[in-house]
Amino acid sequence: MNEVREIIVLVLILIGALLCLTAAIGLLRFRDVPMRLHAATKPQVLGLLLICVAIALALESWGVAAFLVPVMLIQLATAPLSAHMVGRQAYRNGTIDERSLVVDDLADDRRTPPAAGG
């Protein structure tokens, strides 16, 4: 039974590491902010979650699992929030190609100055 658990742990770590590697490669290869944000958040978060689950399975300790749960929850909470904030700031700076946007929900906000109250 230990061999099966060890194989599962190795597979989870391998998949998690490959996902983190693809996130790093995506940050380097993609050219615009939305694609980089997608690469930075989705595979990286899933890779970290898989590695945390593998660590919990390998060590078989409730203390380790209790330590890893907040790590996973904080990662799930902060990655989308930070990506949203970076994407919104990139839109405000004009570094996003507006022709590539299918829907531009922030176009009205851009036309109205912040102090205008509208």
PDB file of C-alpha atoms in Angstrom:
ATOM      1  CA  MET A   1       0.000   0.000   0.000  1.00  0.00           C
ATOM      2  CA  ASN A   2       2.917   2.351   0.700  1.00  0.00           C
ATOM      3  CA  GLU A   3       4.235   1.861  -2.832  1.00  0.00           C
ATOM      4  CA  VAL A   4       0.926   2.940  -4.344  1.00  0.00           C
ATOM      5  CA  ARG A   5       0.830   6.024  -2.128  1.00  0.00           C
ATOM      6  CA  GLU A   6       4.401   6.904  -3.056  1.00  0.00           C
ATOM      7  CA  ILE A   7       3.617   6.577  -6.761  1.00  0.00           C
ATOM      8  CA  ILE A   8       0.578   8.836  -6.338  1.00  0.00           C
ATOM      9  CA  VAL A   9       2.730  11.376  -4.481  1.00  0.00           C
ATOM     10  CA  LEU A  10       5.396  11.292  -7.201  1.00  0.00           C
ATOM     11  CA  VAL A  11       2.806  11.743  -9.956  1.00  0.00           C
ATOM     12  CA  LEU A  12       1.183  14.664  -8.130  1.00  0.00           C
ATOM     13  CA  ILE A  13       4.544  16.368  -7.586  1.00  0.00           C
ATOM     14  CA  LEU A  14       5.546  15.802 -11.199  1.00  0.00           C
ATOM     15  CA  ILE A  15       2.282  17.221 -12.564  1.00  0.00           C
ATOM     16  CA  GLY A  16       2.436  20.152 -10.137  1.00  0.00           C
ATOM     17  CA  ALA A  17       6.024  20.936 -11.083  1.00  0.00           C
ATOM     18  CA  LEU A  18       5.190  20.762 -14.786  1.00  0.00           C
ATOM     19  CA  LEU A  19       2.286  23.155 -14.278  1.00  0.00           C
ATOM     20  CA  CYS A  20       4.530  25.603 -12.415  1.00  0.00           C
ATOM     21  CA  LEU A  21       7.103  25.290 -15.199  1.00  0.00           C
ATOM     22  CA  THR A  22       4.500  26.040 -17.868  1.00  0.00           C
ATOM     23  CA  ALA A  23       3.435  29.101 -15.871  1.00  0.00           C
ATOM     24  CA  ALA A  24       7.021  30.364 -15.832  1.00  0.00           C
ATOM     25  CA  ILE A  25       7.472  29.697 -19.534  1.00  0.00           C
ATOM     26  CA  GLY A  26       4.173  31.453 -20.260  1.00  0.00           C
ATOM     27  CA  LEU A  27       5.333  34.539 -18.389  1.00  0.00           C
ATOM     28  CA  LEU A  28       8.405  34.677 -20.572  1.00  0.00           C
ATOM     29  CA  ARG A  29       6.859  33.771 -23.919  1.00  0.00           C
ATOM     30  CA  PHE A  30       3.522  35.594 -23.981  1.00  0.00           C
ATOM     31  CA  ARG A  31       3.643  39.141 -25.203  1.00  0.00           C
ATOM     32  CA  ASP A  32       0.713  40.990 -23.650  1.00  0.00           C
ATOM     33  CA  VAL A  33      -0.607  41.454 -20.129  1.00  0.00           C
ATOM     34  CA  PRO A  34      -3.842  39.385 -20.288  1.00  0.00           C
ATOM     35  CA  MET A  35      -2.056  36.335 -21.648  1.00  0.00           C
ATOM     36  CA  ARG A  36       0.721  36.669 -19.083  1.00  0.00           C
ATOM     37  CA  LEU A  37      -1.815  36.983 -16.277  1.00  0.00           C
ATOM     38  CA  HIS A  38      -3.564  33.864 -17.466  1.00  0.00           C
ATOM     39  CA  ALA A  39      -0.255  31.993 -17.496  1.00  0.00           C
ATOM     40  CA  ALA A  40       0.739  33.346 -14.095  1.00  0.00           C
ATOM     41  CA  THR A  41      -2.430  32.452 -12.226  1.00  0.00           C
ATOM     42  CA  LYS A  42      -4.149  29.326 -13.499  1.00  0.00           C
ATOM     43  CA  PRO A  43      -1.382  26.725 -13.920  1.00  0.00           C
ATOM     44  CA  GLN A  44       0.699  28.103 -11.068  1.00  0.00           C
ATOM     45  CA  VAL A  45      -2.139  27.868  -8.546  1.00  0.00           C
ATOM     46  CA  LEU A  46      -3.126  24.374  -9.641  1.00  0.00           C
ATOM     47  CA  GLY A  47       0.519  23.278  -9.581  1.00  0.00           C
ATOM     48  CA  LEU A  48       0.975  24.547  -6.032  1.00  0.00           C
ATOM     49  CA  LEU A  49      -2.245  22.847  -4.905  1.00  0.00           C
ATOM     50  CA  LEU A  50      -1.122  19.521  -6.362  1.00  0.00           C
ATOM     51  CA  ILE A  51       2.265  19.807  -4.682  1.00  0.00           C
ATOM     52  CA  CYS A  52       0.629  20.656  -1.330  1.00  0.00           C
ATOM     53  CA  VAL A  53      -1.679  17.648  -1.611  1.00  0.00           C
ATOM     54  CA  ALA A  54       1.324  15.461  -2.439  1.00  0.00           C
ATOM     55  CA  ILE A  55       3.204  16.742   0.614  1.00  0.00           C
ATOM     56  CA  ALA A  56       0.206  16.048   2.855  1.00  0.00           C
ATOM     57  CA  LEU A  57      -0.116  12.517   1.449  1.00  0.00           C
ATOM     58  CA  ALA A  58       3.599  11.807   1.746  1.00  0.00           C
ATOM     59  CA  LEU A  59       4.007  12.946   5.347  1.00  0.00           C
ATOM     60  CA  GLU A  60       0.687  11.540   6.647  1.00  0.00           C
ATOM     61  CA  SER A  61       0.460  14.119   9.393  1.00  0.00           C
ATOM     62  CA  TRP A  62      -2.568  16.121  10.453  1.00  0.00           C
ATOM     63  CA  GLY A  63      -0.274  18.904  11.592  1.00  0.00           C
ATOM     64  CA  VAL A  64       1.238  19.217   8.127  1.00  0.00           C
ATOM     65  CA  ALA A  65      -2.196  19.090   6.517  1.00  0.00           C
ATOM     66  CA  ALA A  66      -3.450  21.772   8.905  1.00  0.00           C
ATOM     67  CA  PHE A  67      -0.462  23.925   7.963  1.00  0.00           C
ATOM     68  CA  LEU A  68      -0.985  23.428   4.211  1.00  0.00           C
ATOM     69  CA  VAL A  69      -4.711  24.253   4.195  1.00  0.00           C
ATOM     70  CA  PRO A  70      -4.179  27.979   4.931  1.00  0.00           C
ATOM     71  CA  VAL A  71      -1.360  28.056   2.369  1.00  0.00           C
ATOM     72  CA  MET A  72      -3.717  26.711  -0.283  1.00  0.00           C
ATOM     73  CA  LEU A  73      -6.590  28.986   0.743  1.00  0.00           C
ATOM     74  CA  ILE A  74      -4.408  32.087   0.720  1.00  0.00           C
ATOM     75  CA  GLN A  75      -3.084  31.158  -2.710  1.00  0.00           C
ATOM     76  CA  LEU A  76      -6.616  30.633  -4.014  1.00  0.00           C
ATOM     77  CA  ALA A  77      -7.681  34.001  -2.608  1.00  0.00           C
ATOM     78  CA  THR A  78      -4.728  36.155  -3.604  1.00  0.00           C
ATOM     79  CA  ALA A  79      -3.830  34.936  -7.115  1.00  0.00           C
ATOM     80  CA  PRO A  80      -7.100  35.966  -8.813  1.00  0.00           C
ATOM     81  CA  LEU A  81      -7.239  39.214  -6.869  1.00  0.00           C
ATOM     82  CA  SER A  82      -3.703  40.237  -7.776  1.00  0.00           C
ATOM     83  CA  ALA A  83      -4.252  39.263 -11.426  1.00  0.00           C
ATOM     84  CA  HIS A  84      -7.398  41.388 -11.502  1.00  0.00           C
ATOM     85  CA  MET A  85      -5.605  44.386 -10.041  1.00  0.00           C
ATOM     86  CA  VAL A  86      -2.648  44.057 -12.446  1.00  0.00           C
ATOM     87  CA  GLY A  87      -4.996  43.677 -15.407  1.00  0.00           C
ATOM     88  CA  ARG A  88      -7.044  46.695 -14.430  1.00  0.00           C
ATOM     89  CA  GLN A  89      -3.937  48.827 -13.980  1.00  0.00           C
ATOM     90  CA  ALA A  90      -2.600  47.674 -17.337  1.00  0.00           C
ATOM     91  CA  TYR A  91      -5.891  48.737 -18.902  1.00  0.00           C
ATOM     92  CA  ARG A  92      -5.676  52.154 -17.240  1.00  0.00           C
ATOM     93  CA  ASN A  93      -2.068  52.593 -18.393  1.00  0.00           C
ATOM     94  CA  GLY A  94      -3.045  51.748 -21.955  1.00  0.00           C
ATOM     95  CA  THR A  95      -0.706  48.762 -22.240  1.00  0.00           C
ATOM     96  CA  ILE A  96      -3.540  46.458 -23.335  1.00  0.00           C
ATOM     97  CA  ASP A  97      -4.358  46.381 -27.039  1.00  0.00           C
ATOM     98  CA  GLU A  98      -7.957  47.608 -27.045  1.00  0.00           C
ATOM     99  CA  ARG A  99      -8.590  46.157 -30.514  1.00  0.00           C
ATOM    100  CA  SER A 100      -8.142  42.665 -29.060  1.00  0.00           C
ATOM    101  CA  LEU A 101     -10.911  43.171 -26.475  1.00  0.00           C
ATOM    102  CA  VAL A 102     -14.209  41.531 -27.353  1.00  0.00           C
ATOM    103  CA  VAL A 103     -16.169  43.453 -24.710  1.00  0.00           C
ATOM    104  CA  ASP A 104     -14.870  46.630 -23.090  1.00  0.00           C
ATOM    105  CA  ASP A 105     -16.789  47.094 -19.851  1.00  0.00           C
ATOM    106  CA  LEU A 106     -14.445  49.812 -18.628  1.00  0.00           C
ATOM    107  CA  ALA A 107     -14.771  52.112 -21.655  1.00  0.00           C
ATOM    108  CA  ASP A 108     -17.303  54.384 -19.903  1.00  0.00           C
ATOM    109  CA  ASP A 109     -15.074  54.659 -16.825  1.00  0.00           C
ATOM    110  CA  ARG A 110     -12.178  55.723 -19.009  1.00  0.00           C
ATOM    111  CA  ARG A 111     -14.121  58.540 -20.655  1.00  0.00           C
ATOM    112  CA  THR A 112     -15.411  59.987 -17.365  1.00  0.00           C
ATOM    113  CA  PRO A 113     -12.810  61.630 -15.123  1.00  0.00           C
ATOM    114  CA  PRO A 114     -12.738  60.193 -11.581  1.00  0.00           C
ATOM    115  CA  ALA A 115     -13.607  63.542  -9.981  1.00  0.00           C
ATOM    116  CA  ALA A 116     -16.674  64.061 -12.185  1.00  0.00           C
ATOM    117  CA  GLY A 117     -18.818  61.873  -9.928  1.00  0.00           C
ATOM    118  CA  GLY A 118     -20.085  59.722 -12.778  1.00  0.00           C
TER     119      GLY A 118
END
